[in-house]
PDB file of C-alpha atoms in Angstrom:
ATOM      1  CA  UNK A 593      -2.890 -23.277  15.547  1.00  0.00           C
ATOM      2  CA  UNK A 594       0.059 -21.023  17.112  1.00  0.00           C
ATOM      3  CA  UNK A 595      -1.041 -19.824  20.442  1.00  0.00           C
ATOM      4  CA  UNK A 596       1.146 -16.463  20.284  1.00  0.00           C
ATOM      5  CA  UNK A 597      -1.139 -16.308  17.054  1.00  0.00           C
ATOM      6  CA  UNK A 598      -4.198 -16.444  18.775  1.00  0.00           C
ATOM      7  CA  UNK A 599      -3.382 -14.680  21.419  1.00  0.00           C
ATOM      8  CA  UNK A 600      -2.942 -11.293  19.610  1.00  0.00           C
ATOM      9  CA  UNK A 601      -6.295 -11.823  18.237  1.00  0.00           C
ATOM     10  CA  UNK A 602      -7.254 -12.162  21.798  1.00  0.00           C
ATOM     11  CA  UNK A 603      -5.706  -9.679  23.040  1.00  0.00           C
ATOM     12  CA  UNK A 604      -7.109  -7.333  20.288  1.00  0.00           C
ATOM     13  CA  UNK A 605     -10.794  -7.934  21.805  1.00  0.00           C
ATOM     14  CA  UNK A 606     -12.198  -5.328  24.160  1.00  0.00           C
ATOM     15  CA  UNK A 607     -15.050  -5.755  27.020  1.00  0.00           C
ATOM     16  CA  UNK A 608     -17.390  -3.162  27.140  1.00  0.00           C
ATOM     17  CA  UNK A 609     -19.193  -3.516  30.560  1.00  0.00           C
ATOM     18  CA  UNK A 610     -23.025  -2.865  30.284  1.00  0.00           C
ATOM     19  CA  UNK A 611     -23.062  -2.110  26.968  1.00  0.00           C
ATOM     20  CA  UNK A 612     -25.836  -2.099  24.550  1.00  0.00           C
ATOM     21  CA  UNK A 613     -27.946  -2.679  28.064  1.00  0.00           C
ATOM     22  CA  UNK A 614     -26.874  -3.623  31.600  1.00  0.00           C
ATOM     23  CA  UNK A 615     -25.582  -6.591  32.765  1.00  0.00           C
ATOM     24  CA  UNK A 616     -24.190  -7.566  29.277  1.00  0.00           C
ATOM     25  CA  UNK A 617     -20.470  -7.087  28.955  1.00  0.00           C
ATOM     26  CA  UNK A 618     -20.261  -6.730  24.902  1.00  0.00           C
ATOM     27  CA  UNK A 619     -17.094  -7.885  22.832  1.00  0.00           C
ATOM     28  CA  UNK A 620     -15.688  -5.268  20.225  1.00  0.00           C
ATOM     29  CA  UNK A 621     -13.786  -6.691  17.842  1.00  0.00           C
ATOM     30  CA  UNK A 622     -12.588  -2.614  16.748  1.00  0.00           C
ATOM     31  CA  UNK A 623      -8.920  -2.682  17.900  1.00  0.00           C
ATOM     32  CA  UNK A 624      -8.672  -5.954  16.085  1.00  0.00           C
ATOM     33  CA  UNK A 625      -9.577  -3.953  12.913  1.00  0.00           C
ATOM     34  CA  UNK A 626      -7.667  -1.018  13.945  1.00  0.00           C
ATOM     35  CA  UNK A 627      -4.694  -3.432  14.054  1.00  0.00           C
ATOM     36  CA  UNK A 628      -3.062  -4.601  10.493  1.00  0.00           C
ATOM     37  CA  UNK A 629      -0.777  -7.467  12.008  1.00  0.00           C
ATOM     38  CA  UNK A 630      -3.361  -8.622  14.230  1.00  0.00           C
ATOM     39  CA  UNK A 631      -6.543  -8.226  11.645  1.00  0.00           C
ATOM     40  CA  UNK A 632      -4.272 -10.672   9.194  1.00  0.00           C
ATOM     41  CA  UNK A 633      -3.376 -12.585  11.966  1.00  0.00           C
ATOM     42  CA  UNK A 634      -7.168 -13.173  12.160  1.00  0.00           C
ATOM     43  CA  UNK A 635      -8.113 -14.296   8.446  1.00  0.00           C
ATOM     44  CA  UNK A 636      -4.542 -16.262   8.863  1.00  0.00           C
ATOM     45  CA  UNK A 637      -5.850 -18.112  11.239  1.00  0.00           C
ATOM     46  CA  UNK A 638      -9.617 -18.747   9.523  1.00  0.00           C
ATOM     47  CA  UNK A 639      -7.907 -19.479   6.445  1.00  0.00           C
ATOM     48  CA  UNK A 640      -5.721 -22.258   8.298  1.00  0.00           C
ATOM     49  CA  UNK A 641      -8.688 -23.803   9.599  1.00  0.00           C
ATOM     50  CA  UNK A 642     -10.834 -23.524   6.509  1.00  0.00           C
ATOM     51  CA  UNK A 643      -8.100 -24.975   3.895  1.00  0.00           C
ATOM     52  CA  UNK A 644      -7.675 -27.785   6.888  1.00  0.00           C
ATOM     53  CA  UNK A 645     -11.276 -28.468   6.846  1.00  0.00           C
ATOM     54  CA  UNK A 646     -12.349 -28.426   3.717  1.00  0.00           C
ATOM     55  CA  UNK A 647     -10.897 -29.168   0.690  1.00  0.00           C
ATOM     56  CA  UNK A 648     -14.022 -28.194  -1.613  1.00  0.00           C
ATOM     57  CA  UNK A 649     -15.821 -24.563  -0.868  1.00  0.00           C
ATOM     58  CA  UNK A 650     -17.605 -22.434  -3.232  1.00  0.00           C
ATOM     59  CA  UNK A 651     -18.671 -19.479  -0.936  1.00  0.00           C
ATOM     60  CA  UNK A 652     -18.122 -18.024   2.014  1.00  0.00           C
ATOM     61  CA  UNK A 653     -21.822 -16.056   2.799  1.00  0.00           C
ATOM     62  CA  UNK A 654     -21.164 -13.355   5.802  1.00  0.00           C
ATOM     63  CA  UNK A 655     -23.818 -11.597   7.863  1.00  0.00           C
ATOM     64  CA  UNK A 656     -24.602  -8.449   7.972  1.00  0.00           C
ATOM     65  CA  UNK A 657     -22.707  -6.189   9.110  1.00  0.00           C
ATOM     66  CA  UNK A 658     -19.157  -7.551  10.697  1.00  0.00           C
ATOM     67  CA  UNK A 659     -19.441 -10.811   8.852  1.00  0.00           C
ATOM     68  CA  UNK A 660     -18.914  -8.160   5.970  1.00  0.00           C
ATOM     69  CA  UNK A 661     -15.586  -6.876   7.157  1.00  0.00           C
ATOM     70  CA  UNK A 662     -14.083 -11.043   7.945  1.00  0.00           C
ATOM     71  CA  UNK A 663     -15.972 -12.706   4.966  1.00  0.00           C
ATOM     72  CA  UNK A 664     -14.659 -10.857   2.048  1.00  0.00           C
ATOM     73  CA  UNK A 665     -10.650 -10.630   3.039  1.00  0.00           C
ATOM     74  CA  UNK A 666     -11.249 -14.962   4.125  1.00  0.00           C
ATOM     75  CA  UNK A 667     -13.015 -15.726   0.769  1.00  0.00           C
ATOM     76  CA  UNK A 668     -10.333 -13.829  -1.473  1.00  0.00           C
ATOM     77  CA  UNK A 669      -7.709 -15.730   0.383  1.00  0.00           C
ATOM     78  CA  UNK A 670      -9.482 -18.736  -0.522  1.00  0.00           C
ATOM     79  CA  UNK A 671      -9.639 -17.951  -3.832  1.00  0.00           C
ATOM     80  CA  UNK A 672     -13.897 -17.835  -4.170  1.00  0.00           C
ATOM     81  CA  UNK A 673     -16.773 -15.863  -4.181  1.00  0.00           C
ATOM     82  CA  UNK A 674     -19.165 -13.836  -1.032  1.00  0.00           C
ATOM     83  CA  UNK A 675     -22.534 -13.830  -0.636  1.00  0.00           C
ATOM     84  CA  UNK A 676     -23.739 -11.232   1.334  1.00  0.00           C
ATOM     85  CA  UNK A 677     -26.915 -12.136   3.945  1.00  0.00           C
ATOM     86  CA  UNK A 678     -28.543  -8.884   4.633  1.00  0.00           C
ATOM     87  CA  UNK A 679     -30.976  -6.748   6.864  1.00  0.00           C
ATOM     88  CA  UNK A 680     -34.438  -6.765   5.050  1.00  0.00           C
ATOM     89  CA  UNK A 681     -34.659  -4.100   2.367  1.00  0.00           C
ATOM     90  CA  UNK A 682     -31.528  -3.796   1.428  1.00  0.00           C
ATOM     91  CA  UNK A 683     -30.759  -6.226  -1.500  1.00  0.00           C
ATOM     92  CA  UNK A 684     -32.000  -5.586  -5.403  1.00  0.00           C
ATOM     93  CA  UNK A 685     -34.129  -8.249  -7.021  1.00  0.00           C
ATOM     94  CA  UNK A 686     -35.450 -11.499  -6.297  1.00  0.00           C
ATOM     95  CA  UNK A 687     -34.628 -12.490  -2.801  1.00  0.00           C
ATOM     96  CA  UNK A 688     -35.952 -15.059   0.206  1.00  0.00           C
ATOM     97  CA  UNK A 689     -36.270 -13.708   3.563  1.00  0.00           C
ATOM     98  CA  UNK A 690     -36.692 -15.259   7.030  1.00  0.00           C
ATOM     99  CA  UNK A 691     -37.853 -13.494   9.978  1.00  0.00           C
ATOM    100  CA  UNK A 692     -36.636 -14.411  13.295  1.00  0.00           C
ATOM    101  CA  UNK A 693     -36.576 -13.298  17.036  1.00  0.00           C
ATOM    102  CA  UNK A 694     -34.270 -11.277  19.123  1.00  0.00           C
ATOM    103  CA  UNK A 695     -33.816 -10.958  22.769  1.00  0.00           C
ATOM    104  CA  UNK A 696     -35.977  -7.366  22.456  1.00  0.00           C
ATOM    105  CA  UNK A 697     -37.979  -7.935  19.010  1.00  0.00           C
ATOM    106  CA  UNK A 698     -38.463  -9.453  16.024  1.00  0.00           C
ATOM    107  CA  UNK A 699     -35.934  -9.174  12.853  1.00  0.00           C
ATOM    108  CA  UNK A 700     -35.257 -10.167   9.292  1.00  0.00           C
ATOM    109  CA  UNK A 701     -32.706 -11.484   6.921  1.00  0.00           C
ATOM    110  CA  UNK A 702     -32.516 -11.494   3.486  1.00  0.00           C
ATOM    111  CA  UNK A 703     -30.530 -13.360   0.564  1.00  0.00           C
ATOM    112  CA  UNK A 704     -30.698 -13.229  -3.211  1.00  0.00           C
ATOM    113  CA  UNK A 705     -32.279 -15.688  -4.946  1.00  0.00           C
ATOM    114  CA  UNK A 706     -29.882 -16.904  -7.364  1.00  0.00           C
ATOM    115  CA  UNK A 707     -26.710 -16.030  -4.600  1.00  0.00           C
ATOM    116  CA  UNK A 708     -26.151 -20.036  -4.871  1.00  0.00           C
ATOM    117  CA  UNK A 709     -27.062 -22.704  -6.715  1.00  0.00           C
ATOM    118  CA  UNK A 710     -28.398 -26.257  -5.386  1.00  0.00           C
ATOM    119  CA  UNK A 711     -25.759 -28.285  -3.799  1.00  0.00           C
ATOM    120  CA  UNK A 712     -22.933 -25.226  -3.557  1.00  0.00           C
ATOM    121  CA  UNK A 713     -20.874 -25.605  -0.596  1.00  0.00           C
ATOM    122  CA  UNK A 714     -21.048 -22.640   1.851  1.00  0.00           C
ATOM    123  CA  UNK A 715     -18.944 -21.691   5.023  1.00  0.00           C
ATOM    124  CA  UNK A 716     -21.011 -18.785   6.893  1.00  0.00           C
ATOM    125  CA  UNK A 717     -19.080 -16.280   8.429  1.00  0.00           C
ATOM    126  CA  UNK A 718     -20.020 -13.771  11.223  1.00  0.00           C
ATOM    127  CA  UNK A 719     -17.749 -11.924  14.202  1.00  0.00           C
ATOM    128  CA  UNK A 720     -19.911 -13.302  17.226  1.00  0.00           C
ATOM    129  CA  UNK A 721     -22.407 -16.007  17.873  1.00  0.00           C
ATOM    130  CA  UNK A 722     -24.680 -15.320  21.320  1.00  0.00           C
ATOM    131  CA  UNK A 723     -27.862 -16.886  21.165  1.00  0.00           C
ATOM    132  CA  UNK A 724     -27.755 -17.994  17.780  1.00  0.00           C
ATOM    133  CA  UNK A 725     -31.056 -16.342  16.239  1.00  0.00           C
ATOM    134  CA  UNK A 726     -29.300 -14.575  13.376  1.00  0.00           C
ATOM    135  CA  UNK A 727     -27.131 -17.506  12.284  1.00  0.00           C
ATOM    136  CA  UNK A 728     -30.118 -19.924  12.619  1.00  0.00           C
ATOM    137  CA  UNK A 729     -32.208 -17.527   9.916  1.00  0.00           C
ATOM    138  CA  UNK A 730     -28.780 -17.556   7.706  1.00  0.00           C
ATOM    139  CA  UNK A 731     -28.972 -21.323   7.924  1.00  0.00           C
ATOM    140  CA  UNK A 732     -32.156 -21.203   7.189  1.00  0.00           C
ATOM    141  CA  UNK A 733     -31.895 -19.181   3.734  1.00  0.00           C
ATOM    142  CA  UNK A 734     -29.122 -21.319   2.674  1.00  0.00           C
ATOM    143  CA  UNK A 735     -31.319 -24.088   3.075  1.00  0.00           C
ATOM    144  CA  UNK A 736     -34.204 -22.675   1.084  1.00  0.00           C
ATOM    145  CA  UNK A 737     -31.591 -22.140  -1.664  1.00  0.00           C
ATOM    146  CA  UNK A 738     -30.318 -25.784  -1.667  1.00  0.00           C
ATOM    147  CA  UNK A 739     -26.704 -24.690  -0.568  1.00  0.00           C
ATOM    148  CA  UNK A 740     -24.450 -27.298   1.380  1.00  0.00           C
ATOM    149  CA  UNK A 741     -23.828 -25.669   4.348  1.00  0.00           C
ATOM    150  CA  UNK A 742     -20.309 -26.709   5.730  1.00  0.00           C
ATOM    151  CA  UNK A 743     -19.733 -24.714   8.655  1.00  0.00           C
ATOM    152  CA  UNK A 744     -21.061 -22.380  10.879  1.00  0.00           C
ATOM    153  CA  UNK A 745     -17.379 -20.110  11.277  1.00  0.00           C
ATOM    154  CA  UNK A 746     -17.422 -17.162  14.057  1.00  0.00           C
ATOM    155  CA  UNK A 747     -14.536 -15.244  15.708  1.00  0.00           C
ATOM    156  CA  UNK A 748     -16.081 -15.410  18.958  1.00  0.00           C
ATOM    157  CA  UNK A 749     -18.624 -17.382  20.824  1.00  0.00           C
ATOM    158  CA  UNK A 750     -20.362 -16.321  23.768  1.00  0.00           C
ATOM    159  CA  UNK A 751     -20.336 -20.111  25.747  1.00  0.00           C
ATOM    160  CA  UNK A 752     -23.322 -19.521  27.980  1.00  0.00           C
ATOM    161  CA  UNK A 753     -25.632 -18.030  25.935  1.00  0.00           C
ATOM    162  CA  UNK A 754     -25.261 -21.521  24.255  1.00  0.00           C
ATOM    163  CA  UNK A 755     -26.484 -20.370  20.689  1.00  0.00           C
ATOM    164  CA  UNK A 756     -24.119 -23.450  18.991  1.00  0.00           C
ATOM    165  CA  UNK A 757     -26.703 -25.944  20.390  1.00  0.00           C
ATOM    166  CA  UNK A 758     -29.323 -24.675  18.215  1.00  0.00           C
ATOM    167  CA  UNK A 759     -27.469 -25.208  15.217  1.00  0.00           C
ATOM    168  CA  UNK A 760     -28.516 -28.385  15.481  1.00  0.00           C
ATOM    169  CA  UNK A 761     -26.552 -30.635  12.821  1.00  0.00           C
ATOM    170  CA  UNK A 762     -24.618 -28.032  11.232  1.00  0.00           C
ATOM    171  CA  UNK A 763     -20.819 -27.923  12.231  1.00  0.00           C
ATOM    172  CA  UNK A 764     -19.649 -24.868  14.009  1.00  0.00           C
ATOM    173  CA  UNK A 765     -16.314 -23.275  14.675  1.00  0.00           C
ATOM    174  CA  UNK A 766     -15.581 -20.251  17.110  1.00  0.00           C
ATOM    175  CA  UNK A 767     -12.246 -18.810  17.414  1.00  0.00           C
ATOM    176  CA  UNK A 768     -12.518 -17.300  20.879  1.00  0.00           C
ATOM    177  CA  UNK A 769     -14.514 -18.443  23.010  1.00  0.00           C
ATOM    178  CA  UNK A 770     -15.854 -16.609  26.245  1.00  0.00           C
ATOM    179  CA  UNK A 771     -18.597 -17.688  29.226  1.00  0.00           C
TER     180      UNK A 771
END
């Protein structure tokens, strides 16, 4: 991996100080989308490490909401389908659903039944992992359906929150990586 690539990925990432609450300094990825060259750069660079990694994928399933804007551009590149993993309510038909907790609640994620069938390979996709809740419930409904899950892929990961650890078995990849 180039690191003048990386770096205007990097340098594309903005710290908001305080932001949603105080004390947390929050990581918006918007001037990477704003940015053609450098949002490119970005699914470049996933590709790269994808293709590397594994030579047999089926889907790439992103999370609701940003793993909507990196999944879909990554999986097209790739040649192969998204599955979307959504906020409850929000999916037609048949779907499994996994609650799970947050640092200030409770939430839930859905998935379509039928999104995959048994033994499909699946990378899942998301901008950020911090404590690793929401991509524990993805995990979780990939699992329900059968699905191979490959990789856990995320542009950044927030090191001291320490959300990879409870992955448990599953591989992980992080772009950036911050403490």
């Amino acid at each position: 991996m180039s690191e003048e690539r990386l770096r205007r990925v990097r340098d594309r990432v903005r710290p908001f100080p305080d932001f949603p609450v105080p004390g947390v300094l929050f990581r918006d990825i918007s001037p990477l989308l704003k940015d053609p060259v450098a949002f490119r750069t970005l699914i470049d660079l996933l590709e790269d490490h994808v293709r590397a990694s594994f030579p047999k994928i089926d889907f790439i399933a992103g999370l609701d909401s940003r793993g909507f804007l990196i999944g879909p551009p990554l999986a097209q590149r790739l040649g192969i389908g998204f599955v979307p993993i959504r906020k409850k309510g929000k999916l037609p038909g048949p779907t499994e659903s996994v609650s799970y907790a947050l640092e200030y609640g409770k939430a839930e994620l859905e998935i379509q039944s039928d999104a995959v069938e048994p033994g499909q390979k699946v990378v899942i996709v998301d901008d950020l992992l911090a404590t690793g809740g929401t991509m524990c419930a993805a995990c979780e409904l990939l699992k329900r359906l059968k699905a191979e899950i490959l990789e856990c892929l995320v542009v950044i990961e927030l090191k001291l929150l320490k959300g990879s650890e409870k992955l448990n078995s599953i591989p992980f990849y992080s772009l950036l990586q911050y403490d």
